[in-house]
Coordinates of C-alpha atoms and ligand atoms in Angstrom, one line a residue:
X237 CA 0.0 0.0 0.0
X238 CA 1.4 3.0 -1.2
X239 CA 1.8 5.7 1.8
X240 CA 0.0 9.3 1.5
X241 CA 0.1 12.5 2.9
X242 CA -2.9 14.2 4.3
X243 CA -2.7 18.2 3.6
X244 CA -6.0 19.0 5.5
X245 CA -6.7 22.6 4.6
X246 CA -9.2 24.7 7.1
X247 CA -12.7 24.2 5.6
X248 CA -11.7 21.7 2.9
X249 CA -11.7 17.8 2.5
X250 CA -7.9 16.7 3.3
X251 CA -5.6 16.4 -0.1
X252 CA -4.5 13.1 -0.4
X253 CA -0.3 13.3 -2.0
X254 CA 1.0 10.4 -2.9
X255 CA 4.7 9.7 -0.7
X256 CA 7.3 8.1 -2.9
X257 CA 10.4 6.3 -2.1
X258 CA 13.5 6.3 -3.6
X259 CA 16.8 3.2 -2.8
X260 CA 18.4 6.0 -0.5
X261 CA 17.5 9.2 1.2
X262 CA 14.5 11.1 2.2
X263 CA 11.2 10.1 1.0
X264 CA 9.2 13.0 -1.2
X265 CA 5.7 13.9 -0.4
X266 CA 4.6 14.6 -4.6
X267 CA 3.2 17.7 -5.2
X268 CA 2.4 18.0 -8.8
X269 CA -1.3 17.8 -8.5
X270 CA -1.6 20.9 -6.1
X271 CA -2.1 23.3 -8.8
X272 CA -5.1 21.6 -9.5
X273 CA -6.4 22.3 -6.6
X274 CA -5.5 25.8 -6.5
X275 CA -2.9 26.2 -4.9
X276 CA 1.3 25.9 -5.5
X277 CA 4.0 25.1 -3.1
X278 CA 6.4 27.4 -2.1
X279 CA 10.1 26.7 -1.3
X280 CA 12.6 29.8 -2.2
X281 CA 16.0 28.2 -2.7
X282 CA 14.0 24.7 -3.4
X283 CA 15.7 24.0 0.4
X284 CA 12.8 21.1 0.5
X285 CA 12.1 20.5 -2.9
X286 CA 13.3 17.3 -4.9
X287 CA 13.1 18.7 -8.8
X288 CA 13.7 15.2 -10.8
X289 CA 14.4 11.6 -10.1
X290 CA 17.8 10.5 -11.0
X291 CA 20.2 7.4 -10.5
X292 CA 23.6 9.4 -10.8
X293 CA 24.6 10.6 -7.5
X294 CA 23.6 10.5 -4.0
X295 CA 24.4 12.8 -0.7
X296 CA 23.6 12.3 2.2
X297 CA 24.7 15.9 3.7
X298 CA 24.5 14.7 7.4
X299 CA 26.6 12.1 7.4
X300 CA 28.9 13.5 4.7
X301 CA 28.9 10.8 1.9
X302 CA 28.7 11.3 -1.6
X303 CA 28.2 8.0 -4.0
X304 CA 28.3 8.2 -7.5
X305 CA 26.2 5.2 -9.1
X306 CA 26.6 3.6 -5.3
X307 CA 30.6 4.0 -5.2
X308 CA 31.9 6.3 -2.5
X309 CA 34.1 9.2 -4.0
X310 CA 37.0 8.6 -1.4
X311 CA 37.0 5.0 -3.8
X312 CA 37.0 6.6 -7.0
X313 CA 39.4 9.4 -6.1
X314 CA 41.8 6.9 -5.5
X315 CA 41.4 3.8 -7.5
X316 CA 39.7 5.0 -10.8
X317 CA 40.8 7.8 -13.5
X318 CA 38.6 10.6 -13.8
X319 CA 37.7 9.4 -17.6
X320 CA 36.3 6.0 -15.8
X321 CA 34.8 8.2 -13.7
X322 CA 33.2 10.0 -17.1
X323 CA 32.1 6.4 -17.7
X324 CA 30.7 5.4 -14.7
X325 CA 28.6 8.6 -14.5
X326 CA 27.3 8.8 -18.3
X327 CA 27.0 4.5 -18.8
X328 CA 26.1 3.9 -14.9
X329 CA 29.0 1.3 -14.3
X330 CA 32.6 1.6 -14.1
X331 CA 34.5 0.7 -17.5
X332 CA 36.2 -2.8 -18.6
X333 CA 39.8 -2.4 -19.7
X334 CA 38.0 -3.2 -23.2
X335 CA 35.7 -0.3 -22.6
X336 CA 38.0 1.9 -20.8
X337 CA 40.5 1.7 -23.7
X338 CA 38.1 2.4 -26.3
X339 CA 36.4 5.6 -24.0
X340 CA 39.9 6.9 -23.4
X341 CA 40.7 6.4 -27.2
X342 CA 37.6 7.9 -28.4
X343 CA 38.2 11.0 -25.8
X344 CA 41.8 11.5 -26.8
X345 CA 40.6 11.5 -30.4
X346 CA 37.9 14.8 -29.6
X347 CA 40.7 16.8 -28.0
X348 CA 41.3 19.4 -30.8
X349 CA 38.8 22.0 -31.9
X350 CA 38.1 23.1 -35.1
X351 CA 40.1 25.9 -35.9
X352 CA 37.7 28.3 -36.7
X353 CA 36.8 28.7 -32.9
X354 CA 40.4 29.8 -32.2
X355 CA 39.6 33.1 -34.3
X356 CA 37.2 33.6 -31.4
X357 CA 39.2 34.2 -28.7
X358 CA 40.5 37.2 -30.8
X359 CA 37.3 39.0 -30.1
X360 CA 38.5 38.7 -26.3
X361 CA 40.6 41.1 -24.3
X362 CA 43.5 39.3 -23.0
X363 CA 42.7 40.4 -19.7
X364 CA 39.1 38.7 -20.0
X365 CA 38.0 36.6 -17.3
X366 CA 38.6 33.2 -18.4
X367 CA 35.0 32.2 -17.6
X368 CA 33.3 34.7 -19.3
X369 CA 35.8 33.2 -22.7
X370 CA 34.1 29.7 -21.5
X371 CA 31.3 31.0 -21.4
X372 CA 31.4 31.9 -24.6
X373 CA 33.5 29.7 -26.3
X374 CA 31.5 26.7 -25.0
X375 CA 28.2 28.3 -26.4
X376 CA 29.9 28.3 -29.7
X377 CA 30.6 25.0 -30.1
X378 CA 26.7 24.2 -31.0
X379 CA 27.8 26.5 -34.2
X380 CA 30.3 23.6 -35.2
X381 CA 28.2 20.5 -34.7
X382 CA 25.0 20.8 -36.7
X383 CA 26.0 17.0 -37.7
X384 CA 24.6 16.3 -34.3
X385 CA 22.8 18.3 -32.5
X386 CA 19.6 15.8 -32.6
X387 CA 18.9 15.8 -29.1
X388 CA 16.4 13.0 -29.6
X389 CA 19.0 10.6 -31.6
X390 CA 20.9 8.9 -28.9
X391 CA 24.1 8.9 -30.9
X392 CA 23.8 12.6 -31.1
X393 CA 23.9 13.0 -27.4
X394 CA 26.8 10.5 -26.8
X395 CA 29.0 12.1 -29.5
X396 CA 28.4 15.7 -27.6
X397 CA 29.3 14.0 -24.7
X398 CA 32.2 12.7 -25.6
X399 CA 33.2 16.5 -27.9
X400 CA 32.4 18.1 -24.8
X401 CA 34.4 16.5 -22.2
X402 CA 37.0 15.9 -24.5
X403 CA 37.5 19.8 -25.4
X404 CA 36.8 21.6 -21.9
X405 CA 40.4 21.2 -21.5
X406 CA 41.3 22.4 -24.5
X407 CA 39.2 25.7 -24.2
X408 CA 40.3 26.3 -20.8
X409 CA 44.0 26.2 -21.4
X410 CA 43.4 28.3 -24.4
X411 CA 42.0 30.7 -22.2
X412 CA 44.6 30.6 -20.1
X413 CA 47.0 30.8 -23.1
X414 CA 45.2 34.2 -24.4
X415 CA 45.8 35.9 -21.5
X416 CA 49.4 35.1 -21.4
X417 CA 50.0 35.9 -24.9
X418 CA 51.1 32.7 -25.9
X419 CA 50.3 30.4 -28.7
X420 CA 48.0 27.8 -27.9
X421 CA 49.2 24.4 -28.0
X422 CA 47.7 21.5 -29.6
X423 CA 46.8 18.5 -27.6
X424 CA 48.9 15.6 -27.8
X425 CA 47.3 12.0 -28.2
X426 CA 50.3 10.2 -26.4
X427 CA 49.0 11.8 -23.0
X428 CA 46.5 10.7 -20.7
X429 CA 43.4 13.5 -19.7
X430 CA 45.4 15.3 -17.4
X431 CA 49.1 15.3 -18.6
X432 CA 47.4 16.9 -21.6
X433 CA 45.8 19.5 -20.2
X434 CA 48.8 20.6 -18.3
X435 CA 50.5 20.1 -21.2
X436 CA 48.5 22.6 -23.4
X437 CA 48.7 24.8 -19.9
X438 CA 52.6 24.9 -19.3
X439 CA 54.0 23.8 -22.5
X440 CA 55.3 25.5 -25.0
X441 CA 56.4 25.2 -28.7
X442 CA 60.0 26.6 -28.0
X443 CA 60.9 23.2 -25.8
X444 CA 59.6 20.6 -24.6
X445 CA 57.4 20.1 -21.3
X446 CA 57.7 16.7 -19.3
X447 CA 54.6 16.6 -17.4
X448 CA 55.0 15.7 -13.2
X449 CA 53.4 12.6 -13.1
X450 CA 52.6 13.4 -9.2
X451 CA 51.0 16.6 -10.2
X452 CA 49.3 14.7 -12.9
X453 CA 47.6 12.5 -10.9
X454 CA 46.5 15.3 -8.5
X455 CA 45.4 16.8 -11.7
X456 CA 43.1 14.0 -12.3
X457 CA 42.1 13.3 -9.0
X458 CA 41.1 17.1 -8.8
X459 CA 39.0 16.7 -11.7
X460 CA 37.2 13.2 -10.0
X461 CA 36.4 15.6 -6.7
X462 CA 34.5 17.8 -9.2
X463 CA 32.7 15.7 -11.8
X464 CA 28.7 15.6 -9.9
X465 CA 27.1 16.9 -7.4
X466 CA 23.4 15.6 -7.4
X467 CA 21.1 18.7 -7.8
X468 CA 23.3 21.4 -7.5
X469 CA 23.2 25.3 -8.8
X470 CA 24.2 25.1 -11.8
X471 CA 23.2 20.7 -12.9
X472 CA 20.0 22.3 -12.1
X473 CA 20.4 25.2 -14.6
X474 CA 21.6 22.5 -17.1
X475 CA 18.5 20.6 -16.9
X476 CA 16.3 23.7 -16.6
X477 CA 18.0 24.5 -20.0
X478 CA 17.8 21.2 -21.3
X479 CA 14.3 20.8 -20.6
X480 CA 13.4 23.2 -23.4
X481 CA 15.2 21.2 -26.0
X482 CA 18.5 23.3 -26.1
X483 CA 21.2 21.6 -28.0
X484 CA 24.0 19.9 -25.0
X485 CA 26.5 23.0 -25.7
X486 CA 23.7 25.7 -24.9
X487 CA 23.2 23.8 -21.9
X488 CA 26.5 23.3 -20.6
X489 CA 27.2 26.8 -21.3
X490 CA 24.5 27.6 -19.1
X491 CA 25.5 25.2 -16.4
X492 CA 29.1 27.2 -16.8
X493 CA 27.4 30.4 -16.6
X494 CA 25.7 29.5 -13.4
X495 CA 28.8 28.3 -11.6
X496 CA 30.6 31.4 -12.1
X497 CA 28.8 32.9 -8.9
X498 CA 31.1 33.2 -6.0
X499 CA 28.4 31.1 -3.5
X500 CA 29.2 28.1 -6.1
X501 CA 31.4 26.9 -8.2
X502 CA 33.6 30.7 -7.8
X503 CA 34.7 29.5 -4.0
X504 CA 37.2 28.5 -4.9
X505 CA 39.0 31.7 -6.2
X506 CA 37.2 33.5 -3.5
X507 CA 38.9 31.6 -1.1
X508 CA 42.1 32.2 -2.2
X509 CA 41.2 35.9 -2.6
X510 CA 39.6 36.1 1.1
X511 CA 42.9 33.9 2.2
X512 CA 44.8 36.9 0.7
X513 CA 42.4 40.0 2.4
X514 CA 43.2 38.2 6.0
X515 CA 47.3 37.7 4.9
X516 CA 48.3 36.7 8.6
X517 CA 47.2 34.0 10.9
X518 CA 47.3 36.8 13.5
X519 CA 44.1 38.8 11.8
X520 CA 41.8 34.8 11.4
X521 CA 39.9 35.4 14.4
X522 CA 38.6 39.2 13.4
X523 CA 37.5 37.4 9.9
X524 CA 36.1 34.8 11.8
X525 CA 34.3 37.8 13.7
X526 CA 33.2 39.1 10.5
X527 CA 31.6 36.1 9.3
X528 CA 29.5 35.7 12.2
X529 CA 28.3 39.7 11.7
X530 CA 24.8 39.5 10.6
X531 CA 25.5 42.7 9.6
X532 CA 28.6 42.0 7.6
X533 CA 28.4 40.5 4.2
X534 CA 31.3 38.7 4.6
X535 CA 31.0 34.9 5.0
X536 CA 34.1 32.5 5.2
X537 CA 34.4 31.6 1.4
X538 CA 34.8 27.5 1.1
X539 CA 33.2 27.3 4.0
X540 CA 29.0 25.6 4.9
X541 CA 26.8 24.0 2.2
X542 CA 23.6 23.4 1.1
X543 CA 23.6 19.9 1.4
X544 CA 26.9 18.7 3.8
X545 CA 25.9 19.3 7.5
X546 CA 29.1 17.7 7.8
X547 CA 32.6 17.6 6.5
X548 CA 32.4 17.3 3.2
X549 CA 33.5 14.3 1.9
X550 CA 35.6 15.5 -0.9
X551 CA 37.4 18.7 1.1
X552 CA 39.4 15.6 2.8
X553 CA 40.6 13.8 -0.3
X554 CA 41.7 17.2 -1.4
X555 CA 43.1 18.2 1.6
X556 CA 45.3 15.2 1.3
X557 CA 46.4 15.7 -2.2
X558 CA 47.4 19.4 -1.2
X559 CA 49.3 17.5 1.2
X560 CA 51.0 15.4 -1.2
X561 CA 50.8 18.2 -3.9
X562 CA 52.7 20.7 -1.8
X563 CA 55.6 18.1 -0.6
X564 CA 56.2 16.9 -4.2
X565 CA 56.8 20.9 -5.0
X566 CA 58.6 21.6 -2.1
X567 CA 56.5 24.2 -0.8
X568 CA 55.0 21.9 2.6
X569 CA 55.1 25.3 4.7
X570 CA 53.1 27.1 2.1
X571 CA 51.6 30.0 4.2
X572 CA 48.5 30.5 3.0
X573 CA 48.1 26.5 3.2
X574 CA 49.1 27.4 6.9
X575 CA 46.6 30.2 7.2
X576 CA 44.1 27.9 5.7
X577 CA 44.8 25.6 8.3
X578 CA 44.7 27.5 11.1
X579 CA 41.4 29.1 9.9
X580 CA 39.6 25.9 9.6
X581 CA 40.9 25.3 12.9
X582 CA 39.2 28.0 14.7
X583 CA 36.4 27.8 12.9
X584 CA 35.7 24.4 13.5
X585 CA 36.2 25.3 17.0
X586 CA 33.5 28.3 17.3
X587 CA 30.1 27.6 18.9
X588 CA 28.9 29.6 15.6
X589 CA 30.2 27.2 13.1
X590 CA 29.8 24.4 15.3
X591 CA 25.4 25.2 15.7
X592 CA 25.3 26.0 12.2
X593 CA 27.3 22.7 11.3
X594 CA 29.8 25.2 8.5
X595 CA 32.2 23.0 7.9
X596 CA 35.0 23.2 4.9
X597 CA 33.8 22.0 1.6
X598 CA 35.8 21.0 -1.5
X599 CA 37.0 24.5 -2.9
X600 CA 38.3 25.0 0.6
X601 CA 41.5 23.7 -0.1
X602 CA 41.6 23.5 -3.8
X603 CA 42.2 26.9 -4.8
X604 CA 45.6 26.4 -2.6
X605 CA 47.0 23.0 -4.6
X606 CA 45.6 24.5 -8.0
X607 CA 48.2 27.8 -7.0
X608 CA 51.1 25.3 -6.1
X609 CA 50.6 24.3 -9.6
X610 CA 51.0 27.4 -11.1
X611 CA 47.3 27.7 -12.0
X612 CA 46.3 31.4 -12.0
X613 CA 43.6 32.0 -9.5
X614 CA 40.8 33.3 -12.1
X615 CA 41.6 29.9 -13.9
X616 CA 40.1 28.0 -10.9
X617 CA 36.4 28.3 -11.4
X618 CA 37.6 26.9 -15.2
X619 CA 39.0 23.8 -13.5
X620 CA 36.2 23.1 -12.1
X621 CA 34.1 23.8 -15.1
X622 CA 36.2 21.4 -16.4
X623 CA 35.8 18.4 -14.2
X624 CA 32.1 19.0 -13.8
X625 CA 31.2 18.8 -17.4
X626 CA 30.7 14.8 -17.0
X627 CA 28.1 15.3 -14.2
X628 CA 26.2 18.4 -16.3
X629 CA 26.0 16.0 -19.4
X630 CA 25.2 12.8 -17.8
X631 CA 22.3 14.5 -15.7
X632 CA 21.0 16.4 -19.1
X633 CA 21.4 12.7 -21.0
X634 CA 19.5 11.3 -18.5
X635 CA 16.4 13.7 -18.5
X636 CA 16.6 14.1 -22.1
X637 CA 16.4 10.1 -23.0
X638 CA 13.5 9.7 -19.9
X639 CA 10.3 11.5 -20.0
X640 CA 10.4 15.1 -19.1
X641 CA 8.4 18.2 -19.3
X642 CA 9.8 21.7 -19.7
X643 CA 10.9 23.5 -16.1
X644 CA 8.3 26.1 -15.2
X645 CA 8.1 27.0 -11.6
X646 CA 5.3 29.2 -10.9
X647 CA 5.2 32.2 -7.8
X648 CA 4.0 33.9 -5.2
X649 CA 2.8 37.1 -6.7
X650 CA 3.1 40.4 -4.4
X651 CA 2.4 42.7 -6.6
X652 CA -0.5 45.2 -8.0
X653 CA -4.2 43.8 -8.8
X654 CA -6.0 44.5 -11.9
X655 CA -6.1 48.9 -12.7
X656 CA -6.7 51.0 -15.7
X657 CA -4.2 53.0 -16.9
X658 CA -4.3 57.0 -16.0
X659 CA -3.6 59.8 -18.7
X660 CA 0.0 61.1 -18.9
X661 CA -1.7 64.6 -17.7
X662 CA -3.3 62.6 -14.6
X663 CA -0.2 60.7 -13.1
Ligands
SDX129 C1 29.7 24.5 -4.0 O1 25.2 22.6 -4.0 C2 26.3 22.0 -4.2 O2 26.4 20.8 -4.2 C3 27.4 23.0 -4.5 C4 28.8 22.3 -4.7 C5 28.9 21.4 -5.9 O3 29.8 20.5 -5.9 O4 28.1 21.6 -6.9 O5 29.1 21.5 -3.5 C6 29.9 23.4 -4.9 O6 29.1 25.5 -4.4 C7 30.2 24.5 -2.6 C8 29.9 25.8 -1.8 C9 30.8 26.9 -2.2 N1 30.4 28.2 -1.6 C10 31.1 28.8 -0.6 O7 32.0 28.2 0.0 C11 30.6 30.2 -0.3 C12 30.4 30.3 1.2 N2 29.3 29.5 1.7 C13 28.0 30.1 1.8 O8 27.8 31.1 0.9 C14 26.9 29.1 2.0 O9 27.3 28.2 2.9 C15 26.3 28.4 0.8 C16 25.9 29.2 -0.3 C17 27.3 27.4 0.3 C18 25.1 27.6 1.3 O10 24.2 28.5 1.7 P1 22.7 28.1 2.2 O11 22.5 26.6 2.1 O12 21.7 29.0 1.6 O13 22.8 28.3 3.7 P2 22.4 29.6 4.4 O14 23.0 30.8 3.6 O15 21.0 29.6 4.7 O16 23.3 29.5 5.7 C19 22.8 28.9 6.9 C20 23.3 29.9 8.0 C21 23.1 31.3 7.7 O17 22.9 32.0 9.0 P3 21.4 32.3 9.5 O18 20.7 33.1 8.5 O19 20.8 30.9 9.7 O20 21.6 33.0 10.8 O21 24.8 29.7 8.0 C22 25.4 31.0 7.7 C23 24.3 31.8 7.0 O22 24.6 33.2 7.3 N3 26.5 30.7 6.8 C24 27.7 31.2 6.9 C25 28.4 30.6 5.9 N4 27.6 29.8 5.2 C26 26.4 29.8 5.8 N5 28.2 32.2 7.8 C27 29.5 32.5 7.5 N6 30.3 31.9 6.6 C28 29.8 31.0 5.7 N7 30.5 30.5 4.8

């Protein structure tokens, strides 16, 4: 027997609403026949409202976990490469070697653009924010592809998948090349996902570049922290687009667009810029003082979430490759790794953080090992552009090949009844 909710309304019979269950989590009271009955629900921030069903990825905020397709990301972070990731999250299981080599194969063979879309950049200044050229550039793409841009035609959206995965890095070091001044440098199909990307990064055509295999694999495992997040900012702005029909680049241009904002996926150079305002351990606790101002606008960047009432699971697989990052480089007493340090310290230890459960989450420490690098901090909302494009196209893929209806949430309108317009010489 199915189990209901009973919405008794003064004066009314009771609304039956059907509860449904999913294999993990909450259960979800459905709504969708309130408008029906005259009325809508109303949830600013959709804090309480589930807006799909999906089989991708799974939170559970309180206890900090984070399965994607039922395998913990601590597991994937360190025995699976973020293109079996790609597979795992697009095809629902984990590659074969047969399947992996083919995937890899197929993705190394997307890596170039067509050259065309370098003219583009020209339109840039060099000193453009690299995620407005993203923006931009990724938008573009759907002018390239009218060979497949069926979204209907299940070939079509596994082709765009696979362009669109396989050029993100390609765009973003591009970006990063314009605003140097530098020639861009064409992928190379004798290196893995992330030696080429910090290949076409750091490499240049007067000598050659041996990639660090340790910063490699920190490269990779960087882009594995970032690949899905369930329902977040800007996967939901990927589906909301996607729900209209929009070809996969509209949509993922969208998705970029959305996690641009410094409250999402633009932490993690806010971080690094707030990590940068406070300069000395010694001036933590008046930031800390600041965050807690309910007057002050100021809130510790990379710090609370949505979702995590907890630590989130992937700030401590991060925090460990800045670890290992930082001692490959030398650099183990970076200061503003120190600072970082220190502030999550405090923080975790004030009653403010502590009732409000604010814990670190994973652009906390990210912004410091991207740095270490040599990765520019405007370039860091890129990288995780980057790694995220998996989790935007596997979430569009699977609403566009279910059934779906177009996004269209209604309001709660506060503004003027019904008047008649006044003559100009009356107002
Ligand atoms: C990402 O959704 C996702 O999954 C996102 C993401 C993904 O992978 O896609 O995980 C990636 O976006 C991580 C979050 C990155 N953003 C930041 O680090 C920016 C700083 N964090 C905050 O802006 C905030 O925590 C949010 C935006 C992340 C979450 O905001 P919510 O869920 O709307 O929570 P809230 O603003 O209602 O905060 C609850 C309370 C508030 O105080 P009260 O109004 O209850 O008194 O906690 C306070 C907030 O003022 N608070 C903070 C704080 N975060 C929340 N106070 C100080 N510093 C902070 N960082």
């Amino acid at each position: 027997m199915a189990k209901k909710a009973l919405l008794s309304i003064d004066g009314q019979d009771p609304i039956e609403l059907p509860i449904l269950a999913g294999t993990e989590g909450p259960e979800v009271i459905d709504v969708s026949s309130l408008t029906g009955k005259g009325y809508f629900t109303f949830d600013p921030g959709f804090v309480s409202t589930a807006s799909c069903e999906s089989e991708i990825t799974y939170i559970d905020g309180n206890a900090g976990i984070l399965l994607h397709r039922g395998y913990p990301i601590d597991q994937l972070a360190e025995k699976a490469s973020f293109l079996e990731v790609c597979y795992l999250l697009l095809h629902g299981e984990l590659p074969n070697a047969t399947q992996k080599a083919h995937f890899d194969r197929t993705i190394t063979l997307h890596t170039m653009v067509h050259e065309q879309l370098r003219v583009f950049f020209n339109g840039f200044r060099r000193d453009a924010h690299p995620m407005a050229i993203m923006t931009g550039v990724v938008g573009a793409l759907s002018a390239f592809y009218h060979d497949s841009l069926d979204i209907n035609d299940a070939r079509h959206r596994e082709i765009s998948a696979h362009r669109l995965i396989a050029k993100m890095p390609t765009l973003a070091a591009m970006s990063y090349k314009y605003s140097l001044g530098q020639p861009f440098m064409y992928p190379r199909n004798d290196l893995n996902y992330a030696e080429n990307f910090l290949y076409m990064m750091f490499g240049n055509p007067a000598e050659d570049y041996v990639v660090n295999p340790v910063i490699a694999r920190a490269m990779d495992r960087i882009f594995t922290l970032h690949a899905d997040h369930e329902q977040n900012a800007s996967t939901s702005t990927v589906r909301l687009a996607g729900s209209t029909g929009a070809n996969p680049f509209a949509c993922i241009a969208s998705g970029i667009a959305a996690l641009w904002g410094p409250s999402h996926g633009g932490a993690n150079e806010a971080v690094l810029n707030m990590l940068d305002e406070i300069g000395d351990v010694s001036r933590v606790g008046e930031f800390v003082k600041k965050a807690k101002d309910k007057n002050d606008p100021f809130r510790l960047m990379g710090f609370g979430h949505r979702v995590y009432k907890n630590y989130d699971p992937r700030a401590k697989v991060m925090k460990e490759t800045c670890d290992e990052v930082l001692a490959e480089l030398g650099v183990g007493d970076d200061p503003q790794l120190k600072l970082a340090m220190e502030l999550e310290r405090i923080a975790l230890e004030d009653e403010y953080f502590v009732e409000k459960k604010l814990y670190p989450n994973v652009d906390f420490y990210s912004g410091i090992i991207l740095k270490a690098i040599g990765i520019p901090v405007n370039m860091f909302t890129v990288i995780f552009a980057t790694g995220r494009t998996p989790g935007w196209i596997a979430h569009w893929n699977e609403m566009i090949s279910g059934s779906y209806k177009i996004g269209r949430p209604r309001q709660l309108y506060l503004g003027k009844s019904a008047r008649d317009i006044r003559p100009l010489a009356e107002r």
